[in-house]
Amino acid sequence: MKINSAGFIQVFKSRWIYKILAAFVAVVLIAGGAHAVAMRLSIAAAFERHMGRMGVNMQNMMSGSGTRGVNLYESFMAAVNDSLWISALIAFIVSVLAALLISRLMTRPIQRLTHASRAIAGGDYSHRIPPDEISSDELGLLAESFNGMAEKLQSIEVMRKQLIGDISHELRTPLTAIKGSMEGLMDGVLPAEKSTYQQIYRETDRLQRLVEDLQELTRVDSSALRLNRKAVKISDLVQAVVVPLENTFAMKGVALKSRVESGLPQLVVDSDRIQQVLHNLLGNALHFTPENGHVVLEVRRDGNAVLFSVQDDGIGIAPEHLPHIFERFYRADKSRSRAAGGGSGIGLTIAKSLVEAHGGKLWAESAGKNQGSTFLFTIPVE
Ligand code: ADP
């Protein structure tokens, strides 16, 4: 089998177990090497020392009597022993130092992870492990998923703060209006008559709708939403939404038409939830289309799905707003929708979550301001 060295190094670098193995081997080799070198350097001196202690000179050694041979052997063994002890001690010290250095190097990524997770636990969600410090082994994977988790936590934190800011802002407007009206009534500046109470009623109604929307948003966001799916005829679904709205459209002078392609299959959906989505889209179309405008609800087959579209010739959506309208509390024209008693900018966020819970997609198209808009969503056919 051909050994590819680059591939081998890659496999080696990508597995923590091989690195531990290599660390052990390195320490053993360093200890062995240090032992050999220390012995090589110390043996001659040890030998000479023992010879000197015996008082034996080179001539006597050469003459070779039995006692002298034994003494020579003992001196040699003592010298080797000395040298062994010295080199073992040196090898031990060198290998401990090498092991310390290697373990420091190997545990550095773990220390970084510990440090980073402490920073996150302390509320510093911006903390990351720098990419150039991420290895290609299992610890590197752990560091990458850690960074991913930190990214997610940071965006949740940003969203949380934004949501609290948005909610307080939304609550402040009607509350200020109610408080102002009540103060006016108490001071006698405002007359205690029907129109004043109606004004207060409208603001409390707005507050109630906001709280209901927020509750609904929490439900769809937390996946606590349970779909009660049943087979339904699309024409029944459309009728259930369009008929009750006909009067409201007629009162504003906006024409409402619905077209359902023939031969469409039944959909297995939570009928109430799909009606809620259609109601929201038609309600928006009515809200953002002036008198004498037109709104068309169309349903047709689109591959493996059924495509619903709500088209209006109303105020349209400018390109800079189009990507944001599904974000919570986003309103293209804040002053207008408030003045008109409009919603809080949560409706489309909820509608999108409901369609996605059915496995579909919801999006918007508009050629620009005053060019009308079309909201489309798909529901897969089972
Ligand atoms: P809202 O309660 O304000 O209607 P939505 O989430 O339903 O909140 O809509 C968000 C924003 O999207 C609206 O404030 C408006 O700017 C824009 N929008 C939605 N539908 C239409 C439409 N049919 N025509 C123009 N703009 C629309």
PDB file of C-alpha atoms in Angstrom, residues 173-320:
ATOM      1  CA  THR A 173     -47.412  54.733  23.380  1.00  0.00           C
ATOM      2  CA  PRO A 174     -50.930  53.586  24.394  1.00  0.00           C
ATOM      3  CA  LEU A 175     -50.138  53.953  28.098  1.00  0.00           C
ATOM      4  CA  THR A 176     -49.045  57.572  27.593  1.00  0.00           C
ATOM      5  CA  ALA A 177     -52.240  58.250  25.630  1.00  0.00           C
ATOM      6  CA  ILE A 178     -54.449  56.642  28.322  1.00  0.00           C
ATOM      7  CA  LYS A 179     -52.629  58.501  31.106  1.00  0.00           C
ATOM      8  CA  GLY A 180     -52.923  61.785  29.188  1.00  0.00           C
ATOM      9  CA  SER A 181     -56.668  61.298  28.648  1.00  0.00           C
ATOM     10  CA  MET A 182     -57.228  60.378  32.291  1.00  0.00           C
ATOM     11  CA  GLU A 183     -55.294  63.438  33.464  1.00  0.00           C
ATOM     12  CA  GLY A 184     -57.308  65.593  31.068  1.00  0.00           C
ATOM     13  CA  LEU A 185     -60.531  64.131  32.510  1.00  0.00           C
ATOM     14  CA  MET A 186     -59.395  64.666  36.104  1.00  0.00           C
ATOM     15  CA  ASP A 187     -58.317  68.272  35.449  1.00  0.00           C
ATOM     16  CA  GLY A 188     -61.473  68.968  33.518  1.00  0.00           C
ATOM     17  CA  VAL A 189     -59.467  69.844  30.383  1.00  0.00           C
ATOM     18  CA  LEU A 190     -61.130  66.991  28.493  1.00  0.00           C
ATOM     19  CA  PRO A 191     -64.904  66.723  28.483  1.00  0.00           C
ATOM     20  CA  ALA A 192     -66.317  63.629  30.211  1.00  0.00           C
ATOM     21  CA  GLU A 193     -68.152  62.476  27.119  1.00  0.00           C
ATOM     22  CA  LYS A 194     -68.391  59.495  24.782  1.00  0.00           C
ATOM     23  CA  SER A 195     -65.557  60.506  22.410  1.00  0.00           C
ATOM     24  CA  THR A 196     -63.047  60.766  25.290  1.00  0.00           C
ATOM     25  CA  TYR A 197     -64.025  57.328  26.613  1.00  0.00           C
ATOM     26  CA  GLN A 198     -63.877  55.934  23.081  1.00  0.00           C
ATOM     27  CA  GLN A 199     -60.350  57.273  22.738  1.00  0.00           C
ATOM     28  CA  ILE A 200     -59.325  55.563  25.994  1.00  0.00           C
ATOM     29  CA  TYR A 201     -61.106  52.375  24.918  1.00  0.00           C
ATOM     30  CA  ARG A 202     -59.205  52.347  21.582  1.00  0.00           C
ATOM     31  CA  GLU A 203     -55.871  52.614  23.382  1.00  0.00           C
ATOM     32  CA  THR A 204     -56.703  49.832  25.871  1.00  0.00           C
ATOM     33  CA  ASP A 205     -57.860  47.731  22.931  1.00  0.00           C
ATOM     34  CA  ARG A 206     -54.479  48.353  21.296  1.00  0.00           C
ATOM     35  CA  LEU A 207     -52.741  47.273  24.490  1.00  0.00           C
ATOM     36  CA  GLN A 208     -54.820  44.124  24.652  1.00  0.00           C
ATOM     37  CA  ARG A 209     -54.049  43.249  21.018  1.00  0.00           C
ATOM     38  CA  LEU A 210     -50.357  43.791  21.648  1.00  0.00           C
ATOM     39  CA  VAL A 211     -50.377  41.473  24.660  1.00  0.00           C
ATOM     40  CA  GLU A 212     -52.294  38.826  22.688  1.00  0.00           C
ATOM     41  CA  ASP A 213     -49.843  39.124  19.795  1.00  0.00           C
ATOM     42  CA  LEU A 214     -46.923  38.735  22.184  1.00  0.00           C
ATOM     43  CA  GLN A 215     -48.492  35.638  23.699  1.00  0.00           C
ATOM     44  CA  GLU A 216     -49.000  34.181  20.232  1.00  0.00           C
ATOM     45  CA  LEU A 217     -45.435  35.060  19.290  1.00  0.00           C
ATOM     46  CA  THR A 218     -44.095  33.245  22.369  1.00  0.00           C
ATOM     47  CA  ARG A 219     -46.167  30.206  21.434  1.00  0.00           C
ATOM     48  CA  VAL A 220     -44.908  30.012  17.847  1.00  0.00           C
ATOM     49  CA  ASP A 221     -41.330  30.885  18.825  1.00  0.00           C
ATOM     50  CA  SER A 222     -41.007  28.331  21.595  1.00  0.00           C
ATOM     51  CA  SER A 223     -42.204  25.453  19.358  1.00  0.00           C
ATOM     52  CA  ALA A 224     -45.000  24.982  21.904  1.00  0.00           C
ATOM     53  CA  LEU A 225     -47.311  25.354  18.934  1.00  0.00           C
ATOM     54  CA  ARG A 226     -49.297  22.179  18.320  1.00  0.00           C
ATOM     55  CA  LEU A 227     -50.772  21.800  14.885  1.00  0.00           C
ATOM     56  CA  ASN A 228     -54.092  20.094  14.681  1.00  0.00           C
ATOM     57  CA  ARG A 229     -53.690  18.780  11.130  1.00  0.00           C
ATOM     58  CA  LYS A 230     -56.674  17.516   9.203  1.00  0.00           C
ATOM     59  CA  ALA A 231     -57.451  17.109   5.501  1.00  0.00           C
ATOM     60  CA  VAL A 232     -59.270  20.222   4.220  1.00  0.00           C
ATOM     61  CA  LYS A 233     -60.607  21.372   0.880  1.00  0.00           C
ATOM     62  CA  ILE A 234     -58.774  24.494  -0.224  1.00  0.00           C
ATOM     63  CA  SER A 235     -61.939  26.167  -1.490  1.00  0.00           C
ATOM     64  CA  ASP A 236     -63.546  25.705   1.973  1.00  0.00           C
ATOM     65  CA  LEU A 237     -60.446  27.227   3.572  1.00  0.00           C
ATOM     66  CA  VAL A 238     -60.557  30.247   1.271  1.00  0.00           C
ATOM     67  CA  GLN A 239     -64.299  30.751   1.727  1.00  0.00           C
ATOM     68  CA  ALA A 240     -63.970  30.622   5.501  1.00  0.00           C
ATOM     69  CA  VAL A 241     -61.593  33.586   5.357  1.00  0.00           C
ATOM     70  CA  VAL A 242     -62.974  35.613   2.459  1.00  0.00           C
ATOM     71  CA  VAL A 243     -66.715  35.639   3.260  1.00  0.00           C
ATOM     72  CA  PRO A 244     -66.454  37.295   6.721  1.00  0.00           C
ATOM     73  CA  LEU A 245     -64.080  39.928   5.268  1.00  0.00           C
ATOM     74  CA  GLU A 246     -66.224  40.917   2.262  1.00  0.00           C
ATOM     75  CA  ASN A 247     -68.151  43.495   4.221  1.00  0.00           C
ATOM     76  CA  THR A 248     -65.053  45.173   5.688  1.00  0.00           C
ATOM     77  CA  PHE A 249     -63.500  45.422   2.214  1.00  0.00           C
ATOM     78  CA  ALA A 250     -66.715  46.839   0.748  1.00  0.00           C
ATOM     79  CA  MET A 251     -66.888  49.458   3.527  1.00  0.00           C
ATOM     80  CA  LYS A 252     -63.432  50.753   2.557  1.00  0.00           C
ATOM     81  CA  GLY A 253     -64.201  50.535  -1.170  1.00  0.00           C
ATOM     82  CA  VAL A 254     -61.527  47.932  -1.912  1.00  0.00           C
ATOM     83  CA  ALA A 255     -62.449  45.089  -4.275  1.00  0.00           C
ATOM     84  CA  LEU A 256     -61.669  41.601  -2.981  1.00  0.00           C
ATOM     85  CA  LYS A 257     -61.465  38.680  -5.419  1.00  0.00           C
ATOM     86  CA  SER A 258     -60.451  35.077  -4.864  1.00  0.00           C
ATOM     87  CA  ARG A 259     -59.401  32.519  -7.487  1.00  0.00           C
ATOM     88  CA  VAL A 260     -58.783  28.868  -6.665  1.00  0.00           C
ATOM     89  CA  GLU A 261     -57.353  26.659  -9.431  1.00  0.00           C
ATOM     90  CA  SER A 262     -59.541  23.658 -10.115  1.00  0.00           C
ATOM     91  CA  GLY A 263     -58.393  20.142  -9.308  1.00  0.00           C
ATOM     92  CA  LEU A 264     -56.219  21.090  -6.352  1.00  0.00           C
ATOM     93  CA  PRO A 265     -55.684  18.295  -3.818  1.00  0.00           C
ATOM     94  CA  GLN A 266     -56.848  18.513  -0.225  1.00  0.00           C
ATOM     95  CA  LEU A 267     -54.318  19.914   2.221  1.00  0.00           C
ATOM     96  CA  VAL A 268     -53.473  18.245   5.510  1.00  0.00           C
ATOM     97  CA  VAL A 269     -53.078  21.346   7.654  1.00  0.00           C
ATOM     98  CA  ASP A 270     -54.224  23.035  10.827  1.00  0.00           C
ATOM     99  CA  SER A 271     -57.095  24.826   9.170  1.00  0.00           C
ATOM    100  CA  ASP A 272     -57.418  27.496  11.900  1.00  0.00           C
ATOM    101  CA  ARG A 273     -53.747  28.396  11.598  1.00  0.00           C
ATOM    102  CA  ILE A 274     -53.770  28.680   7.790  1.00  0.00           C
ATOM    103  CA  GLN A 275     -56.918  30.796   8.061  1.00  0.00           C
ATOM    104  CA  GLN A 276     -55.060  32.967  10.580  1.00  0.00           C
ATOM    105  CA  VAL A 277     -52.211  33.465   8.050  1.00  0.00           C
ATOM    106  CA  LEU A 278     -54.642  34.330   5.232  1.00  0.00           C
ATOM    107  CA  HIS A 279     -56.558  36.642   7.542  1.00  0.00           C
ATOM    108  CA  ASN A 280     -53.359  38.462   8.439  1.00  0.00           C
ATOM    109  CA  LEU A 281     -52.269  38.837   4.787  1.00  0.00           C
ATOM    110  CA  LEU A 282     -55.715  39.983   3.640  1.00  0.00           C
ATOM    111  CA  GLY A 283     -56.011  42.324   6.636  1.00  0.00           C
ATOM    112  CA  ASN A 284     -52.657  43.901   5.747  1.00  0.00           C
ATOM    113  CA  ALA A 285     -53.624  44.140   2.064  1.00  0.00           C
ATOM    114  CA  LEU A 286     -56.805  45.980   3.067  1.00  0.00           C
ATOM    115  CA  HIS A 287     -54.938  48.200   5.513  1.00  0.00           C
ATOM    116  CA  PHE A 288     -52.270  49.224   3.000  1.00  0.00           C
ATOM    117  CA  THR A 289     -54.532  49.607  -0.039  1.00  0.00           C
ATOM    118  CA  PRO A 290     -56.406  52.882  -0.503  1.00  0.00           C
ATOM    119  CA  GLU A 291     -60.025  53.258  -1.579  1.00  0.00           C
ATOM    120  CA  ASN A 292     -60.835  51.915  -5.081  1.00  0.00           C
ATOM    121  CA  GLY A 293     -57.908  49.513  -4.807  1.00  0.00           C
ATOM    122  CA  HIS A 294     -57.934  45.791  -5.587  1.00  0.00           C
ATOM    123  CA  VAL A 295     -56.907  42.719  -3.649  1.00  0.00           C
ATOM    124  CA  VAL A 296     -56.727  39.264  -5.229  1.00  0.00           C
ATOM    125  CA  LEU A 297     -56.294  36.009  -3.359  1.00  0.00           C
ATOM    126  CA  GLU A 298     -55.125  33.250  -5.685  1.00  0.00           C
ATOM    127  CA  VAL A 299     -54.379  29.589  -5.015  1.00  0.00           C
ATOM    128  CA  ARG A 300     -52.636  27.341  -7.521  1.00  0.00           C
ATOM    129  CA  ARG A 301     -50.456  24.260  -7.790  1.00  0.00           C
ATOM    130  CA  ASP A 302     -46.692  24.808  -7.655  1.00  0.00           C
ATOM    131  CA  GLY A 303     -44.796  21.517  -8.059  1.00  0.00           C
ATOM    132  CA  ASN A 304     -45.135  19.492  -4.871  1.00  0.00           C
ATOM    133  CA  ALA A 305     -46.847  22.348  -3.069  1.00  0.00           C
ATOM    134  CA  VAL A 306     -49.856  24.609  -3.232  1.00  0.00           C
ATOM    135  CA  LEU A 307     -49.058  28.294  -3.658  1.00  0.00           C
ATOM    136  CA  PHE A 308     -51.233  30.946  -2.015  1.00  0.00           C
ATOM    137  CA  SER A 309     -50.758  34.552  -3.103  1.00  0.00           C
ATOM    138  CA  VAL A 310     -52.364  37.783  -1.859  1.00  0.00           C
ATOM    139  CA  GLN A 311     -51.823  40.582  -4.325  1.00  0.00           C
ATOM    140  CA  ASP A 312     -52.797  44.213  -3.809  1.00  0.00           C
ATOM    141  CA  ASP A 313     -52.318  47.464  -5.714  1.00  0.00           C
ATOM    142  CA  GLY A 314     -51.747  49.465  -2.541  1.00  0.00           C
ATOM    143  CA  ILE A 315     -48.856  51.487  -1.144  1.00  0.00           C
ATOM    144  CA  GLY A 316     -46.247  48.819  -1.956  1.00  0.00           C
ATOM    145  CA  ILE A 317     -43.011  48.224  -0.108  1.00  0.00           C
ATOM    146  CA  ALA A 318     -39.737  50.041  -0.831  1.00  0.00           C
ATOM    147  CA  PRO A 319     -36.765  47.715  -1.551  1.00  0.00           C
ATOM    148  CA  GLU A 320     -34.953  48.811   1.640  1.00  0.00           C
TER     149      GLU A 320
END
